[in-house]
PDB file of C-alpha atoms in Angstrom:
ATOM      1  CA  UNK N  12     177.159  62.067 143.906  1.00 88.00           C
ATOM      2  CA  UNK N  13     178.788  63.465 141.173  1.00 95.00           C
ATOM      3  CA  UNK N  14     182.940  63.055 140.508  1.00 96.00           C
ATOM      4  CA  UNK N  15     183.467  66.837 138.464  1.00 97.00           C
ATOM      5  CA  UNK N  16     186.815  68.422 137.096  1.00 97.00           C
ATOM      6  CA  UNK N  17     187.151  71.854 136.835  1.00 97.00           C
ATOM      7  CA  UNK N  18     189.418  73.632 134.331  1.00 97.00           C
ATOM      8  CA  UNK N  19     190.514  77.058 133.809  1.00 96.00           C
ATOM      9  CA  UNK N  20     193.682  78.646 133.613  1.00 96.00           C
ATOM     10  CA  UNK N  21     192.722  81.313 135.835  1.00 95.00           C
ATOM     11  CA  UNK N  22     193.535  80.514 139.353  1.00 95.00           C
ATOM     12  CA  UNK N  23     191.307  82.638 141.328  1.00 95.00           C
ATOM     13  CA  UNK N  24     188.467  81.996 139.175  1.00 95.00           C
ATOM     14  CA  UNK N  25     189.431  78.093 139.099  1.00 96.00           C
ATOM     15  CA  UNK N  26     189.534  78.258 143.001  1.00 96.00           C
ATOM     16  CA  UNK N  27     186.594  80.301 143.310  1.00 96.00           C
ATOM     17  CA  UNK N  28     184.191  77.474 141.192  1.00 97.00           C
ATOM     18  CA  UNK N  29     185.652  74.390 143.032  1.00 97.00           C
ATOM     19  CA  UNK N  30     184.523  75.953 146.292  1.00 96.00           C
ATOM     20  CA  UNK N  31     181.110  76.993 144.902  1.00 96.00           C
ATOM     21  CA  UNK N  32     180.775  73.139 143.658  1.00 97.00           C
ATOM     22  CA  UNK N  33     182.279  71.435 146.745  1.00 96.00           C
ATOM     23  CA  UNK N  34     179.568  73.452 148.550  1.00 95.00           C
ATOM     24  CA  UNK N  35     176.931  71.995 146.236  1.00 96.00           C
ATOM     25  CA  UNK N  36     175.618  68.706 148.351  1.00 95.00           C
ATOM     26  CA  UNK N  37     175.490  66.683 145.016  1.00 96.00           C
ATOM     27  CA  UNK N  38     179.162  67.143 144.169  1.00 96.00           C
ATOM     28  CA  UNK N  39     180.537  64.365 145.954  1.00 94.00           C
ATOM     29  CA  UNK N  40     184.100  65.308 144.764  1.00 95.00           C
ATOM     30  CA  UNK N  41     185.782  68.262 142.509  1.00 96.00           C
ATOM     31  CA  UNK N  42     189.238  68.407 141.532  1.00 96.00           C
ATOM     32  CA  UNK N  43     190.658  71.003 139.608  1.00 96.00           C
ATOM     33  CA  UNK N  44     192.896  71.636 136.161  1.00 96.00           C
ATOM     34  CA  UNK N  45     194.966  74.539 135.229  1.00 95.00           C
ATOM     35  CA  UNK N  46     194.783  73.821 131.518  1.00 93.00           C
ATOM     36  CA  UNK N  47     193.017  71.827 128.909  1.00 92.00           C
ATOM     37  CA  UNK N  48     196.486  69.302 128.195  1.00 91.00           C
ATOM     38  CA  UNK N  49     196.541  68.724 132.141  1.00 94.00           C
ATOM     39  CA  UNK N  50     192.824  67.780 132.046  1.00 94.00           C
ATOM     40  CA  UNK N  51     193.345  65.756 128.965  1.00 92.00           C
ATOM     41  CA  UNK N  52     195.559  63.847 131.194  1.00 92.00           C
ATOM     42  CA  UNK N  53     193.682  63.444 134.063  1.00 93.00           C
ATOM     43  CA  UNK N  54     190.599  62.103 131.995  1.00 92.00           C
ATOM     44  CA  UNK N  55     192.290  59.538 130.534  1.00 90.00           C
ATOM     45  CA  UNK N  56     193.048  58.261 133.603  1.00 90.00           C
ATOM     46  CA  UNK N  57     189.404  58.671 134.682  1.00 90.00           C
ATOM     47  CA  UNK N  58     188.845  56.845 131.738  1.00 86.00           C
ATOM     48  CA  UNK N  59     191.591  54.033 131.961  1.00 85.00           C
ATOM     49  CA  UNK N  60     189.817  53.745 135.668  1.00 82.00           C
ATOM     50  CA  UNK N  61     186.315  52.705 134.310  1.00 81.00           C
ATOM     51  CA  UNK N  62     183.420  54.766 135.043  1.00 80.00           C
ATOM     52  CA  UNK N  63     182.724  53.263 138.780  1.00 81.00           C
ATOM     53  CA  UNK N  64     186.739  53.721 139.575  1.00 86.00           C
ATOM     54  CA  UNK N  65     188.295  55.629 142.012  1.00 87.00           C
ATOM     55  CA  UNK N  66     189.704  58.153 139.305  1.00 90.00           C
ATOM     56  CA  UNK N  67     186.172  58.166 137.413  1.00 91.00           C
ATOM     57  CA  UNK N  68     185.006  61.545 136.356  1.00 94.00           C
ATOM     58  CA  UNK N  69     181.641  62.285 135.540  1.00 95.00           C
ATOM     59  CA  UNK N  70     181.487  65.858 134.528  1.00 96.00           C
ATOM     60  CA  UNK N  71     184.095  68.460 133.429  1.00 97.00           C
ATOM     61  CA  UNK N  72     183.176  72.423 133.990  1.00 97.00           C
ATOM     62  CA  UNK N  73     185.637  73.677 131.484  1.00 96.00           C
ATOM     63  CA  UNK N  74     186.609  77.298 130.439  1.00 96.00           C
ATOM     64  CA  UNK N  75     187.199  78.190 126.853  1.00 94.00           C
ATOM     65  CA  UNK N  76     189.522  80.939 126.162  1.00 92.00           C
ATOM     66  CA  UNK N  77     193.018  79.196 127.065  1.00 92.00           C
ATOM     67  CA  UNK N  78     196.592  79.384 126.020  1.00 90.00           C
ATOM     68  CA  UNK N  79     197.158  76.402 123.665  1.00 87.00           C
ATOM     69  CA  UNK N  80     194.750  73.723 123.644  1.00 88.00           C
ATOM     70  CA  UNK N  81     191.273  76.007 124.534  1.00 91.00           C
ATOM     71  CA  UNK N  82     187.835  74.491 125.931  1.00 93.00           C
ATOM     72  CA  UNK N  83     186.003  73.340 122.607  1.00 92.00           C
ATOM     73  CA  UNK N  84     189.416  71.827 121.678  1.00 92.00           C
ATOM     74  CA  UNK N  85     189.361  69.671 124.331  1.00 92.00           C
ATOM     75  CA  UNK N  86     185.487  69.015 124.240  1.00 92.00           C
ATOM     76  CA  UNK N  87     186.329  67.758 120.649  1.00 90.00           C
ATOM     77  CA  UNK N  88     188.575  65.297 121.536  1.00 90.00           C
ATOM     78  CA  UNK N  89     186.075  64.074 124.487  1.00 89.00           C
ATOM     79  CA  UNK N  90     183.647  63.600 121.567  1.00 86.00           C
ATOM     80  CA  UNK N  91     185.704  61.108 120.267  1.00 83.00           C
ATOM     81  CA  UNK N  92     185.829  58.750 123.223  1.00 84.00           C
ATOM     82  CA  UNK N  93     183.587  56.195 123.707  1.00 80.00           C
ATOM     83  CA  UNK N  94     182.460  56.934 126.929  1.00 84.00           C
ATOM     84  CA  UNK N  95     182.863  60.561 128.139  1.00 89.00           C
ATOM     85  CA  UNK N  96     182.638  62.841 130.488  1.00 93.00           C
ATOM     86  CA  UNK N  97     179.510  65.122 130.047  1.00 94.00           C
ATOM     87  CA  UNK N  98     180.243  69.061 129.596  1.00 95.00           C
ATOM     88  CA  UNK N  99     179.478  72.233 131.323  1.00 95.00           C
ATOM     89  CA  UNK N 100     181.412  75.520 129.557  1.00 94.00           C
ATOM     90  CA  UNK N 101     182.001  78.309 131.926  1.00 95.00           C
ATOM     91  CA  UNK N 102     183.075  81.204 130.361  1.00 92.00           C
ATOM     92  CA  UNK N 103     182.860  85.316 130.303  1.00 89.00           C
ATOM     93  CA  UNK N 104     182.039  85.013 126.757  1.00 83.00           C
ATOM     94  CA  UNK N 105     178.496  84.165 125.347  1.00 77.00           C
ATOM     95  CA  UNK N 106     179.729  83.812 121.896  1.00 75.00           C
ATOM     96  CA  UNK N 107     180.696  80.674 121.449  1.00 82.00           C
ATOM     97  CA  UNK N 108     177.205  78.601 122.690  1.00 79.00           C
ATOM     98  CA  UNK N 109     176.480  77.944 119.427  1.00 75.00           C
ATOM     99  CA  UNK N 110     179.522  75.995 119.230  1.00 81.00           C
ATOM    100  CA  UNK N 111     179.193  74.877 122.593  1.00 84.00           C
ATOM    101  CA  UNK N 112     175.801  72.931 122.278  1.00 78.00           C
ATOM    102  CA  UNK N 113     177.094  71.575 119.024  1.00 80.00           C
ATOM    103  CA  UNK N 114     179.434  69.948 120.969  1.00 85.00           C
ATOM    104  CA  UNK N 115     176.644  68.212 122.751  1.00 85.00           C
ATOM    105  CA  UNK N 116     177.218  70.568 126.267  1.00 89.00           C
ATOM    106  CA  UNK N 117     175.066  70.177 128.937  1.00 89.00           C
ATOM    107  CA  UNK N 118     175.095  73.679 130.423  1.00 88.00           C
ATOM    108  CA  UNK N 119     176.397  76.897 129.397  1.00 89.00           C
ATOM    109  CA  UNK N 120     177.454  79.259 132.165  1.00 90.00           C
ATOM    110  CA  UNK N 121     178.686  82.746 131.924  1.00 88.00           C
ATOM    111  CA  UNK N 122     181.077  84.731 134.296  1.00 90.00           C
ATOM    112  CA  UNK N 123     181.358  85.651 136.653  1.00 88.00           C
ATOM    113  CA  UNK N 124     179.185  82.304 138.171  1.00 92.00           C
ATOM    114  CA  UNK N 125     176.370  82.349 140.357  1.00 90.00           C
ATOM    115  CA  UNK N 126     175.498  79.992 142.830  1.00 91.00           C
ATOM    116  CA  UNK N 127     172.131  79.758 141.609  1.00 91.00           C
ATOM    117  CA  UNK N 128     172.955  79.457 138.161  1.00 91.00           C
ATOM    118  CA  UNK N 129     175.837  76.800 138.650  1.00 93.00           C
ATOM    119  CA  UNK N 130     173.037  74.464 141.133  1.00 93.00           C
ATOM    120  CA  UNK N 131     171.058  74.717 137.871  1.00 91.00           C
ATOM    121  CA  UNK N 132     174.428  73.172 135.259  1.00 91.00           C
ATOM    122  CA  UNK N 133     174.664  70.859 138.682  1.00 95.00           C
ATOM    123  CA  UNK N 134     171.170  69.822 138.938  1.00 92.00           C
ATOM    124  CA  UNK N 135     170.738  68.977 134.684  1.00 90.00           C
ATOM    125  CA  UNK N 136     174.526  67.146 134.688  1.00 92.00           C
ATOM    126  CA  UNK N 137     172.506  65.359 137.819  1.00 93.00           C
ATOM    127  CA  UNK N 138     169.736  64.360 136.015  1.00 90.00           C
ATOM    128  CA  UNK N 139     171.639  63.262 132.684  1.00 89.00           C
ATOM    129  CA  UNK N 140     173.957  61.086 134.580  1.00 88.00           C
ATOM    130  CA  UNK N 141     171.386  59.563 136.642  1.00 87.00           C
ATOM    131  CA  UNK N 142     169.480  58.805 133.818  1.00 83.00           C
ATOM    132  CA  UNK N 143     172.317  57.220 132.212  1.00 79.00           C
ATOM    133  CA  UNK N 144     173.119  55.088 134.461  1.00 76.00           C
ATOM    134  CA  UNK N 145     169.270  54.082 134.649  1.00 73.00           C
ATOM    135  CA  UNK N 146     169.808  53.590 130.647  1.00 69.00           C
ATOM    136  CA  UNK N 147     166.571  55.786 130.819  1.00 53.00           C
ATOM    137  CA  UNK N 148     166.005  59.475 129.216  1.00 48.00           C
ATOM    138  CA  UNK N 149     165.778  62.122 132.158  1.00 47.00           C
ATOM    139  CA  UNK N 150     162.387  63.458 133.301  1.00 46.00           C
ATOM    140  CA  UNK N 151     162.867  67.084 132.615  1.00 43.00           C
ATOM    141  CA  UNK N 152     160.085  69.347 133.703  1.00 42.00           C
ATOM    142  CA  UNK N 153     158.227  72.178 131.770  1.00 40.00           C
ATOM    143  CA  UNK N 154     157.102  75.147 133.358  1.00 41.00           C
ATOM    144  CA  UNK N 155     154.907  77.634 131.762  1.00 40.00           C
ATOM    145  CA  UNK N 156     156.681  80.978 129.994  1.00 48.00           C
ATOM    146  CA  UNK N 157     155.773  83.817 130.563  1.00 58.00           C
ATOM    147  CA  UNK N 158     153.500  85.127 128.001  1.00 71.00           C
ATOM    148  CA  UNK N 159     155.004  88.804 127.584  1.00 82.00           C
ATOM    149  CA  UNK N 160     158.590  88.531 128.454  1.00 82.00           C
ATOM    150  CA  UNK N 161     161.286  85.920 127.799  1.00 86.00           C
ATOM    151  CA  UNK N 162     164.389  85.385 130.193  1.00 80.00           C
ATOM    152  CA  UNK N 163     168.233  85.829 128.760  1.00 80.00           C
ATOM    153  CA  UNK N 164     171.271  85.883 130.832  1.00 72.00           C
ATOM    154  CA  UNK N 165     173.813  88.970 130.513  1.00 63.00           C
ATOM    155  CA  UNK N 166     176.829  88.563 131.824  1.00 54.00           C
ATOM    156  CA  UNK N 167     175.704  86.403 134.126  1.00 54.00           C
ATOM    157  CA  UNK N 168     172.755  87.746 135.207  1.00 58.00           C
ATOM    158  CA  UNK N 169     168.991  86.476 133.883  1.00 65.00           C
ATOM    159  CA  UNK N 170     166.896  89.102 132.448  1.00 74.00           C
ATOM    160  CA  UNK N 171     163.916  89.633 131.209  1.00 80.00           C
ATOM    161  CA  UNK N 172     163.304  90.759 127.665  1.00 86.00           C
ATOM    162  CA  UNK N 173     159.789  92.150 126.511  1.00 89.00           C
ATOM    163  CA  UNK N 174     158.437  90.194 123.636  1.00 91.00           C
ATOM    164  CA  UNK N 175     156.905  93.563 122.341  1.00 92.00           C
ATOM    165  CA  UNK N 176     160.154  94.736 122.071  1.00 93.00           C
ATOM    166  CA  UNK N 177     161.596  91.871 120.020  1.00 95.00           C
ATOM    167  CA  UNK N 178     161.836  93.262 116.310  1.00 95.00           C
ATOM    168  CA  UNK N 179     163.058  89.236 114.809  1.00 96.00           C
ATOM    169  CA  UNK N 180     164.298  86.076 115.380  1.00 95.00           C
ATOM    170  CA  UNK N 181     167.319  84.028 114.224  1.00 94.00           C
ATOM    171  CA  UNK N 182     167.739  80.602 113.900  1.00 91.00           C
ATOM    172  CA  UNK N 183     171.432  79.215 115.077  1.00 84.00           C
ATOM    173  CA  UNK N 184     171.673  75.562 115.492  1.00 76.00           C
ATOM    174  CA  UNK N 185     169.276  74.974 118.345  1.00 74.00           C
ATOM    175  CA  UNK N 186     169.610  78.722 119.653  1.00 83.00           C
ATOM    176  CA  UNK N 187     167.987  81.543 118.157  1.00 89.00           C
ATOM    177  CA  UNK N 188     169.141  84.835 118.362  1.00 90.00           C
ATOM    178  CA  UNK N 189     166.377  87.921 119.709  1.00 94.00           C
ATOM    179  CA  UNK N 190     167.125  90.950 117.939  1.00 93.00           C
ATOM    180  CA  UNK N 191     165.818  94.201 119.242  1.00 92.00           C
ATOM    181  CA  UNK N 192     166.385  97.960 119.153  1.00 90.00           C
ATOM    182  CA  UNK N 193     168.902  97.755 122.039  1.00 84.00           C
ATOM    183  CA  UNK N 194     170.660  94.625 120.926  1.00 87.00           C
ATOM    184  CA  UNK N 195     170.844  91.031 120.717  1.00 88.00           C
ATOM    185  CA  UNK N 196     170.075  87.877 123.005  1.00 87.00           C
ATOM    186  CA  UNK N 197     170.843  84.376 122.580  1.00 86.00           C
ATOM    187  CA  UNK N 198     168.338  81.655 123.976  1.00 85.00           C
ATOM    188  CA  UNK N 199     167.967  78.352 123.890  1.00 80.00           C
ATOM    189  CA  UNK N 200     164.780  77.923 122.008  1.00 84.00           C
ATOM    190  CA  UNK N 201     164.781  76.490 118.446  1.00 86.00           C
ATOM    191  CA  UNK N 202     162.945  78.866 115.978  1.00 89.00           C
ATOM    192  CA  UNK N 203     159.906  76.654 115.531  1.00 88.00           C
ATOM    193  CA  UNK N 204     159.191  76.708 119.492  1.00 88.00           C
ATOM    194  CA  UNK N 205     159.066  80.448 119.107  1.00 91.00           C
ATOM    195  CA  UNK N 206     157.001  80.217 115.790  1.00 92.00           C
ATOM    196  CA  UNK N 207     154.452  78.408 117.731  1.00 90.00           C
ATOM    197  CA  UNK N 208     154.454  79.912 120.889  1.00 89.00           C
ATOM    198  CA  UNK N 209     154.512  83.534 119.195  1.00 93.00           C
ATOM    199  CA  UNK N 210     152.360  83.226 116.385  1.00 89.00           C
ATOM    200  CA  UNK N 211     148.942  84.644 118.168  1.00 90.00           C
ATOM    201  CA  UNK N 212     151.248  87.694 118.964  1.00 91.00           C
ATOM    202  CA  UNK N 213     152.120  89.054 115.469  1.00 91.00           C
ATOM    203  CA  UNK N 214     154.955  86.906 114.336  1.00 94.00           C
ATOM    204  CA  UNK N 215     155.573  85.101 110.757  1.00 94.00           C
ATOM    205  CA  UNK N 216     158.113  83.302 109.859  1.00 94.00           C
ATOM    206  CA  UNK N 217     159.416  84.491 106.781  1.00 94.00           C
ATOM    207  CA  UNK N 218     162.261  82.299 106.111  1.00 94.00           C
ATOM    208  CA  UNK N 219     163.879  79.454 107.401  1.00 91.00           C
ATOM    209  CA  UNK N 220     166.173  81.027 109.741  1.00 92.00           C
ATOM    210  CA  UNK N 221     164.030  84.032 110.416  1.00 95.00           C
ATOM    211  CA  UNK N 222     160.969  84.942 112.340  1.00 95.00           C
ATOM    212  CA  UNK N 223     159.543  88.690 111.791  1.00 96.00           C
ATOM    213  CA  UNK N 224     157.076  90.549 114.454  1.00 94.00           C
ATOM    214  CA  UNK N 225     154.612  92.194 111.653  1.00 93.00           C
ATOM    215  CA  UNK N 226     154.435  95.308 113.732  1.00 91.00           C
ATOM    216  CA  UNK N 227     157.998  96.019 113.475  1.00 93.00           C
ATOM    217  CA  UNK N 228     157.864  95.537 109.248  1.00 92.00           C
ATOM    218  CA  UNK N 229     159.267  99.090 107.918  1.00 91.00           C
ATOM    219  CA  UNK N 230     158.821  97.982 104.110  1.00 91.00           C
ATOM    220  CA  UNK N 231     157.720  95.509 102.260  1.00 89.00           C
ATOM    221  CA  UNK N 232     160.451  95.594  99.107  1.00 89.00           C
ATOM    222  CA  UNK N 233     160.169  93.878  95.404  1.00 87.00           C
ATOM    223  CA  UNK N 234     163.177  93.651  93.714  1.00 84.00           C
ATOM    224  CA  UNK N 235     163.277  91.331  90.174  1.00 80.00           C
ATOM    225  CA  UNK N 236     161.595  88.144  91.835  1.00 79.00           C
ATOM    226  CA  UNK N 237     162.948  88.879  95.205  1.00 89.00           C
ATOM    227  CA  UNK N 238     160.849  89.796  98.463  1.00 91.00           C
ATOM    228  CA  UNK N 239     162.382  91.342 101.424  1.00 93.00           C
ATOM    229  CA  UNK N 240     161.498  92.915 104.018  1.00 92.00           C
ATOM    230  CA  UNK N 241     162.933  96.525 105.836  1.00 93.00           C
ATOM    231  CA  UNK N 242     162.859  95.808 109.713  1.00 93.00           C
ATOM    232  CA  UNK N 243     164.595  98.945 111.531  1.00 87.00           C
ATOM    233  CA  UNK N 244     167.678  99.348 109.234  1.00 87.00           C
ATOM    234  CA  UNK N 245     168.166  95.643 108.663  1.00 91.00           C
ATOM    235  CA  UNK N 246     167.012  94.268 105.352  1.00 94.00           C
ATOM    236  CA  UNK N 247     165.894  90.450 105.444  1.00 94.00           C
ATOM    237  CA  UNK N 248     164.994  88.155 102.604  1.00 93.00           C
ATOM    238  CA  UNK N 249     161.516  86.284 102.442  1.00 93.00           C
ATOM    239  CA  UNK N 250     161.658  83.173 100.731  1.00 92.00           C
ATOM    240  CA  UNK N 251     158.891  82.301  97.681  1.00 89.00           C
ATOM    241  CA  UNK N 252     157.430  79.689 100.011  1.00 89.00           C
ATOM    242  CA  UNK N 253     156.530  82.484 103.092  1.00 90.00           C
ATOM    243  CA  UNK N 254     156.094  85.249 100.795  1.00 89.00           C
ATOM    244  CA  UNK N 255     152.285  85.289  99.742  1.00 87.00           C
ATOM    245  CA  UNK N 256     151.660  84.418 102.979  1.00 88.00           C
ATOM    246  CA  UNK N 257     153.499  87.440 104.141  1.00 90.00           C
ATOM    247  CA  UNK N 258     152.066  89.827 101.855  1.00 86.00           C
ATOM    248  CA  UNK N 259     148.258  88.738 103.079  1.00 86.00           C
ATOM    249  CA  UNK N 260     149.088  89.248 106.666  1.00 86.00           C
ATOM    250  CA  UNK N 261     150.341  92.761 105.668  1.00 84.00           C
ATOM    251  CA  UNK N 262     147.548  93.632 103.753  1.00 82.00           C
ATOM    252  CA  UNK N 263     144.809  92.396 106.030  1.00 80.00           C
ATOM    253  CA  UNK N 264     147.052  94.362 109.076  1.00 73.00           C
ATOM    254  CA  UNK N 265     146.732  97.560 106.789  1.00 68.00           C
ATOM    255  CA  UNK N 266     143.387  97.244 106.552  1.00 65.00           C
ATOM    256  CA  UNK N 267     141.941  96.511 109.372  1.00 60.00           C
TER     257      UNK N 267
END
């Protein structure tokens, strides 16, 4: 049963997520915080308490955007302790994951919360704790993607983006970023796991941090040494290593 703090300075949305996880049956207990210094607090008593104490915390669903000290301040300072509390960022904004994961989160949940989505920050804080305490790494299981679409969340919500429709990829950190004609997504899928899984489909990595579908190539541009590419109206460097590469796959696409 897991011990959990939640922390926003919102009430109503601090209210609403403590009754969504006291309704979870593997939340054993949830206490709330209306601001990161008042959660500092409280975890260092959790701490001072020992992880099987009655003040023990073991996971901390924490908002970002706060007056004064703000959600990745505070996950920070839990980096520094020896034994912390794991992580789970709930937040209306999907811009700071990046950051987030850096900071070793477990879960990154976007406004307003689902009950679906939240069992699923529940069920992997679960697993990571269990398997902590079994001084074992979890047992995470793989299901097979979708071939033709992959699945983003939007303001909450999980969609599902056509990988026709996916012009490049960004690396960031451990996310990459889909770009398409509509907009952006951010997943949680390194760039070489999309490399591989994409590669049968039309898609070349032509740098380190990017990954182009050939079909959506505009131009192939030479400019004193340099290679880059045209891809809608965003211009993207190839790098010496990819480029030969790069220019075979066009040419062979041209000509068949």
């Amino acid at each position: 049963m897991l011990r959990v703090l939640a922390v926003d300075d919102e009430r109503p949305s601090l209210e609403e997520l403590l009754y969504l996880l006291n309704a979870d049956p593997r939340i054993g207990s949830a206490e709330g915080a209306g601001d990161a210094t008042e959660a500092l607090r409280r975890i260092n008593r959790a701490l001072a308490s020992g992880p099987d104490g009655p003040e023990a915390v073991d996971v901390v669903f924490l908002d970002i955007q706060m007056p004064g000290l703000d959600g990745l301040d505070l996950a920070r300072l839990l980096t520094g302790f020896a034994r912390p509390p794991l992580v789970v960022f709930v937040t209306a904004h999907e811009d700071f994951a990046v950051q987030a994961f850096d900071l070793k989160a477990v879960d990154y949940v976007l406004k307003p919360v689902r009950r679906e989505r939240l069992a699923e920050a529940v069920r992997r804080a679960a697993e990571l704790r269990a398997a902590a305490r079994r001084g074992a790494a979890p047992h995470i299981p793989v299901h097979e993607p979708d071939p033709d679409h992959i699945p983003v969340e939007l303001g909450g919500v999980t969609r599902f983006v056509a990988v026709d429709d996916i012009t490049h990829v960004e690396a960031q950190g451990d996310y990459a970023r889909l770009h398409t004609d509509r907009g952006s997504h951010l997943v949680r899928i390194p760039l070489s796991t999309l490399e591989e899984r994409w590669r049968s489909r039309g898609f070349v990595r032509i740098h380190r941090r990017h990954l182009v579908a050939l079909r959506h190539i505009g131009e192939l541009r030479l400019d004193a040494g340099t290679v880059s590419v045209l891809v809608g109206a965003e211009e993207l460097q190839v790098s010496r290593r990819h480029a030969r590469e790069l220019r075979d796959l066009l040419m062979r696409r041209t000509t068949s």
